[in-house]
Short mmCIF file of C-alpha atoms and ligand atoms in Angstrom, two decimals:
data_model
loop_
_atom_site.label_atom_id
_atom_site.label_comp_id
_atom_site.label_asym_id
_atom_site.label_seq_id
_atom_site.Cartn_x
_atom_site.Cartn_y
_atom_site.Cartn_z
CA MET A 129 -0.09 0.22 -0.01
CA ALA A 130 1.38 3.36 -1.04
CA LYS A 131 2.28 5.44 2.23
CA PRO A 132 -0.17 8.32 3.17
CA MET A 133 0.74 11.71 1.81
CA LYS A 134 2.39 14.25 4.06
CA ILE A 135 1.72 18.13 3.84
CA CYS A 136 3.43 20.71 5.67
CA CYS A 137 2.61 24.32 5.66
CA ILE A 138 4.96 27.02 6.88
CA GLY A 139 2.99 30.06 8.34
CA ALA A 140 -0.24 29.70 10.17
CA GLY A 141 -1.76 33.14 9.22
CA TYR A 142 -4.71 34.40 7.37
CA VAL A 143 -3.83 32.19 4.52
CA GLY A 144 -1.94 29.02 5.87
CA GLY A 145 -4.70 28.43 8.57
CA PRO A 146 -7.84 28.33 6.56
CA THR A 147 -6.38 26.89 3.45
CA MET A 148 -4.54 23.79 5.18
CA ALA A 149 -7.90 23.33 7.42
CA VAL A 150 -9.92 23.08 4.18
CA ILE A 151 -7.32 20.38 2.61
CA ALA A 152 -7.48 18.64 5.76
CA GLU A 153 -11.59 18.58 5.78
CA LYS A 154 -11.43 17.16 1.97
CA CYS A 155 -8.46 15.32 2.30
CA PRO A 156 -8.85 13.00 5.08
CA HIS A 157 -6.31 10.28 3.86
CA VAL A 158 -3.83 13.40 3.52
CA ALA A 159 -1.72 14.61 7.13
CA VAL A 160 -1.27 18.34 7.09
CA GLN A 161 0.86 19.90 9.64
CA VAL A 162 0.75 23.69 9.91
CA VAL A 163 3.78 25.23 11.50
CA ASP A 164 4.81 29.10 12.62
CA VAL A 165 7.52 30.35 14.53
CA ASP A 166 4.87 32.28 16.58
CA ALA A 167 4.38 29.93 19.57
CA GLU A 168 1.62 32.15 21.05
CA LYS A 169 -0.20 31.73 17.61
CA ILE A 170 0.06 28.17 17.49
CA GLU A 171 -1.10 27.51 20.74
CA ALA A 172 -4.39 29.85 19.77
CA TRP A 173 -4.92 27.41 16.86
CA ASN A 174 -4.66 24.54 19.38
CA SER A 175 -7.32 26.28 21.55
CA ASP A 176 -11.16 27.12 21.38
CA THR A 177 -10.09 30.56 20.38
CA LEU A 178 -8.55 30.47 17.06
CA PRO A 179 -5.89 33.33 16.32
CA ILE A 180 -8.10 34.69 13.55
CA PHE A 181 -11.91 35.14 13.09
CA GLU A 182 -13.16 33.79 9.95
CA PRO A 183 -16.94 32.47 9.31
CA GLY A 184 -17.21 28.69 9.18
CA LEU A 185 -13.27 28.24 10.34
CA ALA A 186 -13.55 27.10 13.82
CA ASP A 187 -16.10 24.50 12.90
CA ILE A 188 -13.88 22.78 10.28
CA VAL A 189 -10.72 23.22 12.65
CA ARG A 190 -12.69 21.53 15.11
CA ARG A 191 -13.69 18.44 13.30
CA SER A 192 -10.16 17.90 11.62
CA ARG A 193 -7.63 18.76 14.51
CA GLY A 194 -5.83 15.89 16.03
CA ARG A 195 -7.14 13.70 13.43
CA ASN A 196 -5.19 14.67 10.18
CA LEU A 197 -4.80 18.43 10.92
CA PHE A 198 -1.80 19.63 13.38
CA PHE A 199 -0.53 22.77 14.46
CA SER A 200 3.03 22.96 15.94
CA THR A 201 6.03 25.14 16.10
CA ASP A 202 8.35 22.01 15.43
CA ARG A 203 9.37 22.88 11.92
CA ALA A 204 12.23 20.43 11.54
CA THR A 205 9.97 17.19 12.02
CA ALA A 206 7.08 18.85 9.78
CA ILE A 207 9.46 19.93 6.95
CA GLY A 208 11.66 16.73 7.22
CA SER A 209 8.71 14.40 6.81
CA ALA A 210 6.65 16.23 4.27
CA ASP A 211 6.15 15.38 0.65
CA ILE A 212 4.51 19.07 -0.24
CA ILE A 213 5.57 21.91 1.44
CA PHE A 214 3.51 25.14 1.22
CA VAL A 215 5.21 28.42 2.11
CA ALA A 216 2.63 30.94 3.45
CA VAL A 217 4.63 33.30 5.16
CA GLY A 218 4.07 37.29 4.89
CA THR A 219 5.69 39.36 1.91
CA PRO A 220 5.24 42.84 3.12
CA THR A 221 6.66 45.87 1.47
CA LYS A 222 9.97 46.43 2.22
CA THR A 223 10.40 49.31 4.88
CA ASN A 224 14.24 50.20 3.81
CA GLY A 225 16.74 49.60 1.31
CA ILE A 226 16.26 49.10 -2.13
CA GLY A 227 12.84 49.46 -3.40
CA ALA A 228 11.82 50.31 0.05
CA GLY A 229 7.79 51.50 0.05
CA ARG A 230 7.04 49.24 -2.94
CA ALA A 231 9.25 45.90 -3.22
CA ALA A 232 8.32 42.95 -1.45
CA ASP A 233 10.43 41.95 1.70
CA LEU A 234 11.13 38.28 0.71
CA VAL A 235 13.11 37.92 4.09
CA TYR A 236 10.74 35.31 5.34
CA ILE A 237 10.50 33.32 1.98
CA GLU A 238 14.27 33.13 1.99
CA LYS A 239 14.37 32.07 5.41
CA CYS A 240 11.98 29.51 4.73
CA ALA A 241 14.00 28.27 1.66
CA ARG A 242 17.16 28.02 3.69
CA ASP A 243 15.24 26.08 6.41
CA ILE A 244 13.62 23.57 3.79
CA ALA A 245 17.19 23.09 2.18
CA ARG A 246 18.54 22.20 5.56
CA LEU A 247 15.83 20.31 6.92
CA ALA A 248 14.50 18.31 4.04
CA ARG A 249 15.33 14.79 3.24
CA GLY A 250 14.67 13.20 -0.13
CA PRO A 251 12.30 14.68 -2.89
CA LYS A 252 9.84 17.20 -1.92
CA ILE A 253 7.53 19.55 -3.70
CA VAL A 254 8.01 23.12 -2.45
CA VAL A 255 5.00 25.34 -3.13
CA GLU A 256 4.79 29.18 -3.07
CA LYS A 257 1.33 29.84 -1.66
CA SER A 258 2.50 33.52 -0.46
CA THR A 259 2.07 36.22 -2.98
CA ILE A 260 5.47 36.99 -4.37
CA PRO A 261 7.12 39.14 -7.27
CA VAL A 262 7.37 37.20 -10.75
CA ARG A 263 10.59 35.19 -10.82
CA THR A 264 10.75 34.70 -7.12
CA SER A 265 10.90 30.85 -7.90
CA ASP A 266 14.35 31.31 -9.55
CA ALA A 267 15.81 32.40 -6.39
CA LEU A 268 13.88 29.77 -4.23
CA LYS A 269 15.43 26.98 -6.70
CA GLU A 270 18.92 28.41 -6.36
CA ILE A 271 18.75 28.39 -2.64
CA LEU A 272 17.10 25.00 -2.32
CA ASN A 273 19.55 23.70 -4.89
CA ASN A 274 22.63 24.88 -3.73
CA ASN A 275 22.23 24.12 0.05
CA GLY A 276 19.84 20.88 0.05
CA ASP A 277 20.27 17.69 -1.61
CA GLY A 278 18.80 18.72 -5.08
CA GLN A 279 15.58 16.82 -4.97
CA PHE A 280 13.15 19.85 -4.99
CA GLN A 281 10.46 21.03 -7.38
CA VAL A 282 9.27 24.52 -7.15
CA LEU A 283 5.65 25.26 -7.53
CA SER A 284 3.72 28.56 -7.85
CA ASN A 285 0.02 28.04 -6.23
CA PRO A 286 -1.21 31.39 -5.63
CA GLU A 287 -4.07 31.89 -3.07
CA PHE A 288 -7.18 33.86 -4.34
CA LEU A 289 -9.29 33.74 -0.97
CA ALA A 290 -10.81 36.85 0.34
CA GLU A 291 -10.79 37.42 4.09
CA GLY A 292 -14.60 37.02 5.60
CA THR A 293 -15.53 34.69 2.78
CA ALA A 294 -12.19 32.51 3.02
CA ILE A 295 -14.10 29.20 3.63
CA ARG A 296 -16.82 29.83 1.06
CA ASP A 297 -13.95 30.89 -1.53
CA LEU A 298 -11.87 27.64 -0.68
CA HIS A 299 -14.39 25.35 -0.81
CA ARG A 300 -15.87 26.82 -4.07
CA ALA A 301 -13.01 28.40 -5.88
CA ASP A 302 -13.49 29.99 -9.23
CA ARG A 303 -10.04 28.49 -10.13
CA VAL A 304 -7.02 27.03 -8.89
CA LEU A 305 -3.65 28.12 -10.16
CA ILE A 306 -1.02 25.82 -10.42
CA GLY A 307 2.39 26.96 -12.23
CA GLY A 308 5.47 24.70 -12.45
CA ASP A 309 8.66 24.12 -14.87
CA GLN A 310 7.23 22.66 -18.10
CA THR A 311 9.83 19.57 -17.76
CA PRO A 312 8.55 15.96 -17.05
CA GLU A 313 9.55 16.09 -13.35
CA GLY A 314 7.72 19.73 -13.29
CA LEU A 315 4.82 18.48 -14.98
CA ARG A 316 4.42 15.46 -12.63
CA ALA A 317 4.35 17.83 -9.53
CA ILE A 318 1.71 20.13 -11.10
CA ASP A 319 -0.26 16.77 -11.45
CA THR A 320 0.53 15.70 -7.73
CA LEU A 321 -0.95 19.16 -6.45
CA ALA A 322 -3.63 19.06 -8.74
CA ALA A 323 -4.77 15.79 -7.48
CA ILE A 324 -4.68 17.16 -4.00
CA TYR A 325 -7.41 20.05 -5.16
CA GLU A 326 -9.41 17.45 -7.38
CA ASN A 327 -10.87 15.95 -4.22
CA TRP A 328 -13.34 18.78 -4.45
CA ILE A 329 -12.43 21.27 -7.03
CA PRO A 330 -13.69 20.47 -10.34
CA ARG A 331 -10.59 19.31 -13.07
CA GLU A 332 -12.00 22.08 -15.49
CA ARG A 333 -11.34 24.93 -12.75
CA ILE A 334 -7.61 24.11 -12.10
CA ILE A 335 -5.60 25.99 -14.68
CA LYS A 336 -1.98 24.93 -15.17
CA THR A 337 0.81 27.36 -16.41
CA ASN A 338 4.18 28.07 -16.36
CA LEU A 339 5.82 29.23 -13.05
CA TRP A 340 6.15 32.91 -13.99
CA SER A 341 2.66 33.15 -15.45
CA ALA A 342 1.22 32.13 -12.12
CA GLU A 343 3.43 34.21 -10.06
CA LEU A 344 2.38 37.12 -12.09
CA SER A 345 -1.21 36.23 -12.78
CA LYS A 346 -1.61 36.75 -8.69
CA LEU A 347 -0.32 40.45 -8.72
CA THR A 348 -2.27 40.88 -11.76
CA ALA A 349 -5.51 39.72 -10.44
CA ASN A 350 -5.23 41.87 -7.31
CA ALA A 351 -4.39 44.82 -9.44
CA PHE A 352 -7.44 44.49 -11.60
CA LEU A 353 -9.75 44.12 -8.54
CA ALA A 354 -8.42 46.91 -6.56
CA GLN A 355 -8.53 48.89 -9.95
CA ARG A 356 -12.09 48.70 -10.24
CA ILE A 357 -12.62 49.87 -6.52
CA SER A 358 -10.22 52.93 -7.51
CA SER A 359 -12.09 53.53 -10.56
CA ILE A 360 -15.58 53.63 -8.89
CA ASN A 361 -14.16 55.76 -6.19
CA ALA A 362 -12.99 58.42 -8.30
CA ILE A 363 -16.29 58.59 -9.80
CA SER A 364 -18.01 58.92 -6.30
CA ALA A 365 -15.96 62.22 -6.01
CA LEU A 366 -17.32 63.49 -9.25
CA CYS A 367 -21.28 62.05 -8.29
CA GLU A 368 -21.08 64.36 -5.05
CA SER A 369 -19.94 67.28 -6.97
CA THR A 370 -22.89 66.45 -9.59
CA GLY A 371 -25.81 65.08 -7.60
CA ALA A 372 -25.65 61.69 -9.30
CA ASP A 373 -25.76 58.53 -6.75
CA VAL A 374 -22.64 56.28 -6.87
CA ASP A 375 -24.82 53.20 -6.11
CA GLU A 376 -27.15 53.88 -8.86
CA VAL A 377 -24.03 54.43 -11.22
CA ALA A 378 -22.64 51.48 -10.41
CA ARG A 379 -25.95 49.20 -10.78
CA ALA A 380 -26.20 50.80 -14.21
CA ILE A 381 -22.58 50.09 -15.41
CA GLY A 382 -22.61 46.46 -13.68
CA ALA A 383 -25.54 45.43 -15.44
CA ASP A 384 -23.50 45.24 -18.70
CA SER A 385 -22.27 41.78 -18.55
CA ARG A 386 -18.54 42.85 -19.99
CA ILE A 387 -18.59 44.95 -16.91
CA GLY A 388 -20.16 42.84 -14.47
CA PRO A 389 -21.78 43.81 -10.68
CA GLU A 390 -18.76 42.86 -8.50
CA PHE A 391 -16.22 45.05 -6.81
CA LEU A 392 -18.04 48.30 -7.80
CA LYS A 393 -18.84 49.42 -4.04
CA ALA A 394 -17.62 52.89 -3.45
CA SER A 395 -16.42 53.44 -0.12
CA ALA A 396 -14.19 55.49 2.25
CA GLY A 397 -10.97 53.48 0.72
CA PHE A 398 -10.09 49.99 0.54
CA GLY A 399 -7.86 48.31 2.96
CA GLY A 400 -6.43 44.82 4.11
CA SER A 401 -2.97 43.22 3.81
CA CYS A 402 -2.62 43.06 0.19
CA PHE A 403 -3.99 45.46 -2.29
CA ARG A 404 -1.51 48.29 -1.59
CA LYS A 405 1.50 45.90 -1.03
CA ASP A 406 0.76 44.02 -4.31
CA ILE A 407 -0.12 47.05 -6.40
CA LEU A 408 3.05 48.69 -5.12
CA ASN A 409 4.83 45.28 -5.88
CA LEU A 410 3.66 45.49 -9.45
CA VAL A 411 4.79 49.34 -9.46
CA TYR A 412 8.25 48.31 -8.57
CA LEU A 413 8.23 45.46 -10.94
CA CYS A 414 7.42 47.73 -13.90
CA GLU A 415 9.91 50.08 -12.81
CA HIS A 416 12.29 47.79 -12.54
CA PHE A 417 11.96 46.72 -16.06
CA GLY A 418 11.79 50.20 -17.50
CA LEU A 419 8.15 50.52 -18.04
CA LYS A 420 7.51 53.84 -16.72
CA GLU A 421 4.01 54.45 -18.09
CA PRO A 422 2.76 51.21 -16.81
CA ALA A 423 4.27 51.77 -13.24
CA ASP A 424 2.38 55.40 -13.22
CA TYR A 425 -0.38 53.76 -14.38
CA TRP A 426 -1.06 51.17 -11.57
CA ASN A 427 0.27 53.62 -9.04
CA LYS A 428 -2.78 55.95 -9.68
CA VAL A 429 -4.91 53.12 -8.37
CA VAL A 430 -3.19 53.53 -4.80
CA GLU A 431 -3.13 57.13 -4.93
CA ILE A 432 -6.97 57.17 -5.25
CA ILE A 433 -7.29 54.90 -2.24
CA ASP A 434 -5.35 57.76 -0.14
CA TYR A 435 -7.39 60.61 -1.59
CA GLN A 436 -10.74 58.79 -0.57
CA LYS A 437 -9.56 58.40 2.69
CA ARG A 438 -8.58 62.07 2.94
CA ARG A 439 -11.77 63.29 1.61
CA PHE A 440 -13.92 61.41 3.91
CA SER A 441 -11.92 62.80 7.19
CA ALA A 442 -12.18 66.04 5.55
CA LYS A 443 -15.98 65.57 5.21
CA ILE A 444 -16.50 65.13 8.91
CA VAL A 445 -14.17 68.09 10.02
CA ARG A 446 -15.99 70.24 7.48
CA ALA A 447 -19.32 69.24 8.45
CA LEU A 448 -18.49 69.93 12.08
CA PHE A 449 -17.97 73.51 11.77
CA ASN A 450 -14.46 72.86 10.81
CA THR A 451 -13.31 71.92 13.87
CA VAL A 452 -13.50 68.60 15.62
CA SER A 453 -11.25 69.76 18.34
CA GLY A 454 -12.19 68.29 21.91
CA LYS A 455 -15.19 66.55 20.06
CA LYS A 456 -16.29 62.87 20.43
CA ILE A 457 -16.53 60.89 17.44
CA ALA A 458 -18.02 57.49 17.46
CA ILE A 459 -16.14 55.02 15.37
CA LEU A 460 -18.32 52.38 14.27
CA GLY A 461 -16.19 49.32 12.54
CA PHE A 462 -12.23 49.23 12.40
CA ALA A 463 -11.69 46.08 10.69
CA PHE A 464 -11.07 46.68 6.98
CA LYS A 465 -14.03 44.75 5.85
CA LYS A 466 -16.65 42.71 7.50
CA ASP A 467 -16.79 39.24 9.01
CA THR A 468 -12.97 39.55 9.89
CA ASN A 469 -10.93 40.60 12.90
CA ASP A 470 -8.13 42.02 10.65
CA THR A 471 -7.25 45.70 10.84
CA ARG A 472 -4.17 45.79 8.66
CA ASP A 473 -4.18 48.74 6.37
CA SER A 474 -7.97 49.40 7.49
CA PRO A 475 -9.10 52.70 5.95
CA ALA A 476 -9.99 53.23 9.66
CA ILE A 477 -6.71 53.62 10.69
CA SER A 478 -6.06 56.93 8.37
CA VAL A 479 -9.42 58.59 9.17
CA CYS A 480 -8.69 58.07 12.91
CA ARG A 481 -5.36 59.26 12.60
CA ASP A 482 -6.69 62.23 10.38
CA LEU A 483 -9.09 63.00 13.36
CA MET A 484 -6.56 62.63 15.91
CA LYS A 485 -4.49 65.06 14.35
CA GLU A 486 -7.46 67.87 14.80
CA ASN A 487 -7.65 66.80 18.25
CA ALA A 488 -10.88 64.77 18.14
CA ARG A 489 -11.73 62.09 20.99
CA LEU A 490 -12.49 59.07 19.56
CA SER A 491 -14.65 56.16 20.87
CA ILE A 492 -14.18 53.06 18.75
CA PHE A 493 -16.09 49.98 18.51
CA ASP A 494 -15.51 47.05 16.30
CA PRO A 495 -17.34 43.42 16.86
CA GLN A 496 -14.13 41.56 15.88
CA ALA A 497 -10.96 43.48 16.01
CA SER A 498 -9.37 43.40 19.37
CA GLY A 499 -8.89 46.61 21.55
CA GLU A 500 -4.97 45.71 21.35
CA SER A 501 -4.84 45.47 17.69
CA ILE A 502 -6.87 48.63 17.27
CA LEU A 503 -4.43 50.72 19.53
CA GLY A 504 -1.43 49.16 18.01
CA ALA A 505 -2.68 50.02 14.64
CA LEU A 506 -3.29 53.79 15.91
CA GLY A 507 0.21 54.00 17.72
CA ARG A 508 -0.55 53.50 21.05
CA GLY A 509 3.17 53.42 21.69
CA SER A 510 3.18 57.32 22.38
CA LYS A 511 1.18 58.49 25.32
CA SER A 512 0.01 61.74 23.48
CA VAL A 513 -1.59 59.38 21.00
CA SER A 514 -3.34 56.92 23.34
CA SER A 515 -5.03 59.69 25.35
CA GLY A 516 -8.17 60.46 23.67
CA ILE A 517 -9.33 56.85 22.60
CA ALA A 518 -11.84 54.80 24.06
CA ILE A 519 -12.52 51.03 22.83
CA GLU A 520 -16.06 50.26 23.86
CA ARG A 521 -17.62 47.11 23.98
CA ASP A 522 -20.96 48.30 22.07
CA ALA A 523 -21.85 50.47 19.53
CA TYR A 524 -24.53 52.49 22.07
CA ALA A 525 -21.57 53.02 24.41
CA ALA A 526 -19.28 54.47 21.72
CA CYS A 527 -22.10 56.78 20.34
CA HIS A 528 -23.16 57.84 23.61
CA GLY A 529 -22.27 61.63 24.17
CA ALA A 530 -20.85 62.08 20.39
CA HIS A 531 -21.21 64.61 17.92
CA ALA A 532 -20.73 62.24 14.81
CA VAL A 533 -20.62 58.58 14.05
CA ALA A 534 -18.62 57.18 11.49
CA ILE A 535 -19.08 53.96 9.53
CA LEU A 536 -16.09 52.56 8.51
CA THR A 537 -16.77 48.53 8.23
CA GLU A 538 -19.65 47.28 6.64
CA TRP A 539 -20.55 45.05 9.26
CA ASP A 540 -24.24 43.89 9.02
CA LEU A 541 -25.38 44.32 12.91
CA PHE A 542 -24.70 48.14 12.39
CA LYS A 543 -28.00 48.28 9.99
CA GLU A 544 -30.01 46.72 12.77
CA LEU A 545 -29.02 49.27 15.49
CA ASP A 546 -31.59 51.34 17.32
CA PHE A 547 -30.81 54.50 15.78
CA GLN A 548 -33.66 56.28 17.62
CA ARG A 549 -31.91 55.37 21.20
CA ILE A 550 -28.29 56.37 19.47
CA PHE A 551 -29.95 59.69 18.38
CA HIS A 552 -31.15 60.62 21.98
CA GLY A 553 -27.65 59.95 23.43
CA MET A 554 -25.92 62.27 21.02
CA GLU A 555 -25.09 65.80 21.13
CA LYS A 556 -27.15 67.81 18.56
CA PRO A 557 -27.20 68.35 15.46
CA ALA A 558 -26.32 64.82 15.36
CA ARG A 559 -24.51 63.46 12.33
CA ILE A 560 -23.91 59.96 10.86
CA PHE A 561 -20.98 59.89 8.17
CA ASP A 562 -21.49 56.37 6.55
CA GLY A 563 -18.29 55.30 4.99
CA ARG A 564 -19.58 52.46 3.59
CA ASN A 565 -23.11 53.45 2.35
CA ILE A 566 -24.99 50.72 4.03
CA LEU A 567 -27.50 52.39 6.10
CA ASP A 568 -31.03 53.60 5.00
CA ARG A 569 -30.52 57.43 5.22
CA LYS A 570 -33.73 58.60 4.71
CA ALA A 571 -34.89 56.40 7.61
CA LEU A 572 -32.05 58.24 9.95
CA GLU A 573 -32.87 61.88 8.58
CA GLN A 574 -36.77 61.15 9.91
CA ILE A 575 -35.21 60.42 13.29
CA GLY A 576 -33.59 63.64 13.16
CA PHE A 577 -29.95 62.78 11.73
CA LYS A 578 -27.80 64.75 9.41
CA THR A 579 -26.42 61.93 6.96
CA TYR A 580 -23.63 61.98 4.74
CA GLY A 581 -22.46 59.10 2.18
CA ILE A 582 -20.02 58.27 -0.23
CA GLY A 583 -20.71 59.42 -3.75
CA LYS A 584 -24.39 60.43 -2.64
CA PRO A 585 -26.21 63.53 -3.20
P1 NAD B 298 -0.25 36.14 8.22
O1 NAD B 298 0.78 37.33 8.61
O2 NAD B 298 -1.14 36.19 8.48
O3 NAD B 298 0.79 34.88 8.05
C1 NAD B 298 2.20 34.69 8.19
C2 NAD B 298 2.77 33.96 9.05
O4 NAD B 298 4.20 33.20 8.73
C3 NAD B 298 2.56 34.49 10.43
O5 NAD B 298 1.93 33.69 11.57
C4 NAD B 298 4.22 34.32 11.09
O6 NAD B 298 4.63 34.13 12.16
C5 NAD B 298 4.54 33.58 9.95
N1 NAD B 298 6.20 33.17 9.65
C6 NAD B 298 7.06 34.07 9.09
N2 NAD B 298 8.29 33.38 8.98
C7 NAD B 298 8.16 32.08 9.40
C8 NAD B 298 9.13 31.05 9.17
N3 NAD B 298 10.49 31.29 8.93
N4 NAD B 298 8.93 30.08 9.58
C9 NAD B 298 7.59 29.70 9.95
N5 NAD B 298 6.43 30.65 10.23
C10 NAD B 298 6.82 32.05 9.78
O7 NAD B 298 -0.19 36.42 6.45
P2 NAD B 298 -1.16 36.11 5.64
O8 NAD B 298 -2.33 37.07 5.64
O9 NAD B 298 -1.72 34.74 6.07
O10 NAD B 298 -0.42 35.99 4.32
C11 NAD B 298 0.43 35.23 3.51
C12 NAD B 298 0.97 35.40 2.47
O11 NAD B 298 -0.30 35.08 1.31
C13 NAD B 298 1.31 36.81 1.74
O12 NAD B 298 2.03 36.56 0.78
C14 NAD B 298 -0.06 37.12 1.21
O13 NAD B 298 0.11 38.40 0.26
C15 NAD B 298 -0.88 36.40 0.64
N6 NAD B 298 -2.24 36.38 0.48
C16 NAD B 298 -3.00 36.70 1.45
C17 NAD B 298 -4.15 36.65 1.85
C18 NAD B 298 -5.16 37.23 2.61
O14 NAD B 298 -6.20 37.28 2.45
N7 NAD B 298 -4.76 37.59 3.79
C19 NAD B 298 -4.78 36.28 0.42
C20 NAD B 298 -4.19 35.65 -0.59
C21 NAD B 298 -2.64 35.59 -0.57
C1 UGA B 299 -8.59 40.31 -1.89
C2 UGA B 299 -9.15 39.73 -2.88
O1 UGA B 299 -10.29 39.75 -3.30
C3 UGA B 299 -8.66 38.25 -2.93
O2 UGA B 299 -9.14 37.67 -4.18
C4 UGA B 299 -7.19 38.02 -2.72
O3 UGA B 299 -6.69 36.66 -2.47
C5 UGA B 299 -6.29 38.63 -1.69
O4 UGA B 299 -6.93 40.54 -1.67
C6 UGA B 299 -5.23 38.90 -1.22
O5 UGA B 299 -4.23 38.46 -2.12
O6 UGA B 299 -4.88 39.18 0.20
P1 UGA B 299 -9.11 40.77 0.72
O7 UGA B 299 -8.37 41.74 0.61
O8 UGA B 299 -9.46 39.83 2.01
O9 UGA B 299 -9.11 39.99 -0.77
O10 UGA B 299 -10.79 41.46 0.72
P2 UGA B 299 -11.84 42.25 -0.66
O11 UGA B 299 -13.01 41.57 -0.53
O12 UGA B 299 -10.98 41.96 -1.98
O13 UGA B 299 -11.69 43.41 0.03
C7 UGA B 299 -10.52 44.21 0.07
C8 UGA B 299 -10.70 45.84 0.50
O14 UGA B 299 -11.31 46.31 -0.53
C9 UGA B 299 -11.86 45.81 1.59
O15 UGA B 299 -11.34 47.12 2.38
C10 UGA B 299 -13.06 46.22 1.28
O16 UGA B 299 -14.07 46.59 1.95
C11 UGA B 299 -12.81 46.76 0.04
N1 UGA B 299 -13.92 46.87 -1.32
C12 UGA B 299 -14.12 45.50 -1.79
C13 UGA B 299 -14.55 48.01 -1.62
O17 UGA B 299 -14.22 48.98 -1.40
N2 UGA B 299 -15.30 47.95 -2.96
C14 UGA B 299 -15.92 46.67 -3.21
O18 UGA B 299 -16.65 46.99 -4.06
C15 UGA B 299 -15.29 45.51 -2.86
#
C-alpha cells in the first residue's frame, strides 16, 4: 500500500490556517501539519479561541484537528517528513533599502527556503502559496538546489481567497492556479498538487501554467480588483459634485455583462494586507523593467485610495463647523472589511489618525477586532496618541455623547442598531457619516440625523 501523503505548511496566518484546514477537511487521507515561528499563535490554533476570525473556520478546525490537521512549532519534524511543503509566510512591503515602500520584502520566504534546504530529506514539492514578485521561484530554486540535496520541484500556487469569505472561497474556488517547470518532473509535480485539489474542485477549474505566469497572475488579479474599486471611488467624487448617486451608477454600469456587478462598491477607501502591497510591488516590477508608463498607471490606483480616505476625514471636519477639537466622534467598525478581525491597512486607521491630528476624542467599537490591535494600529506606543481614544464594548456606548458617528466597516449588525436610541444619546445636531453606504439614510433623517454618504447627493 502506498504510504499516506504528508503536507506541511510554513505560516499559520490568514492564508496558511484556513487553506490547510480545508485541505485537511477535504482530504482525510492526507496528514496536514501547519507550523509557525509564533508559539502564541500556534497555541491559539490548538485552543477554542482561534487566532483569526473567519466564518465557518472554527467548525472545520474542530472536526479535523488532532485527526489529520496539526498545528505546531516543530518545523524540523514537519519539514523533514513532508512530501509537499507550502510556504505561506508574509511578504510585506520593504521598509528600507532598495525598493523601500514598494518592493516585496522576501526575508521570510528566503528564511523558509534555507530551512527547507537544511531540514528536508528526499524529494519534495515546494509550493509558493505566498504572493511574491514574478520570478521569485528562480531565487527559491537557487537556494534549495545549492544548499539541499537537489531533489526539489518548485510550484507556484497563489491563493485567491478573500478574508471574511475564506471558507466559501476555498470550498468553491473560481479557479485553482498551479504553475511549474514545463519539464517531465515539473509537470508531474503539478499533477501531484492538482490531485489534492481534485478532491473537491472540478478538474476544469484547475489552471496549469508555467511558473512565471502563475506568479504574475496573482499580482495582476489583485491589481485588476483594486483598480475597479479605485475607478468607482474616483467616480464617487464626481457624483458628490454633480448630484449623481454612485450606487445607482454602479448598478447601471454593472448590468453590462462585459463589466459585471462585483467590486463596484464605493467606500471611504479600501484596505487589507494585500491590495496596496501587491500593487506597489507591481509598480516596482514595472519600474525595474524600465516600464515607466505602466508603473505610473498602477500607482494611480493606490493614490486614489489615499485620496478617498483623506476626502472622508475632511468631510467630517468640514461638517462639524471646521473643528473637531475636543469633540467625541464614534467610530463604528475598525476591521478592513466585515466578517474579519483583521485591521491591517484598514481605512479606519487613516481616518482615525486624521481626526486625532485635529484633536478629536475617538470612541471605537468593532465586533471582532481586538482593542489591542486597534490601539496598536493607531500607535498606542506614544502617550499623546493613546490619550483621547476609548475602545467600547458596544455601539451604543461608543455613540453616547458623540457629536458624530462614522461607519468605517460594513458589519451587518450596524444596519440593525436602534438609531432612535443612539440619536437621543448624542450631541445635537447629530451626524452620521456612512463611509460604506450601508444605512438607510432616509430613515435616519426622519429620526433627526444629518447624514452623509460616499458619492451620494
Ligand atoms: P499572516 O501574517 O497572517 O501569516 C504569516 C505567518 O507566517 C505568521 O503567522 C508568521 O509568524 C509566519 N512566519 C513568518 N516567517 C516564518 C518562518 N520562517 N517559519 C514559520 N512561520 C513563519 O499573513 P497572511 O495574511 O496569511 O499572508 C501570507 C501570504 O499570503 C502573503 O504573501 C499574502 O500576500 C498572501 N495572501 C494573503 C491573503 C489574505 O487574505 N490575507 C490572500 C491571498 C494571499
Ligand atoms: C483580496 C482579493 O479579493 C482576494 O482575491 C485576494 O486573494 C486577497 O485580496 C489577497 O491577495 O490578499 P481581501 O483583501 O481579503 O481579498 O478582501 P476584499 O473583499 O478584496 O476587500 C478588500 C478591500 O476592498 C476591503 O477594504 C473592502 O471593503 C474593499 N472593497 C471591496 C471595496 O471598497 N469595494 C468593493 O466593491 C469591494
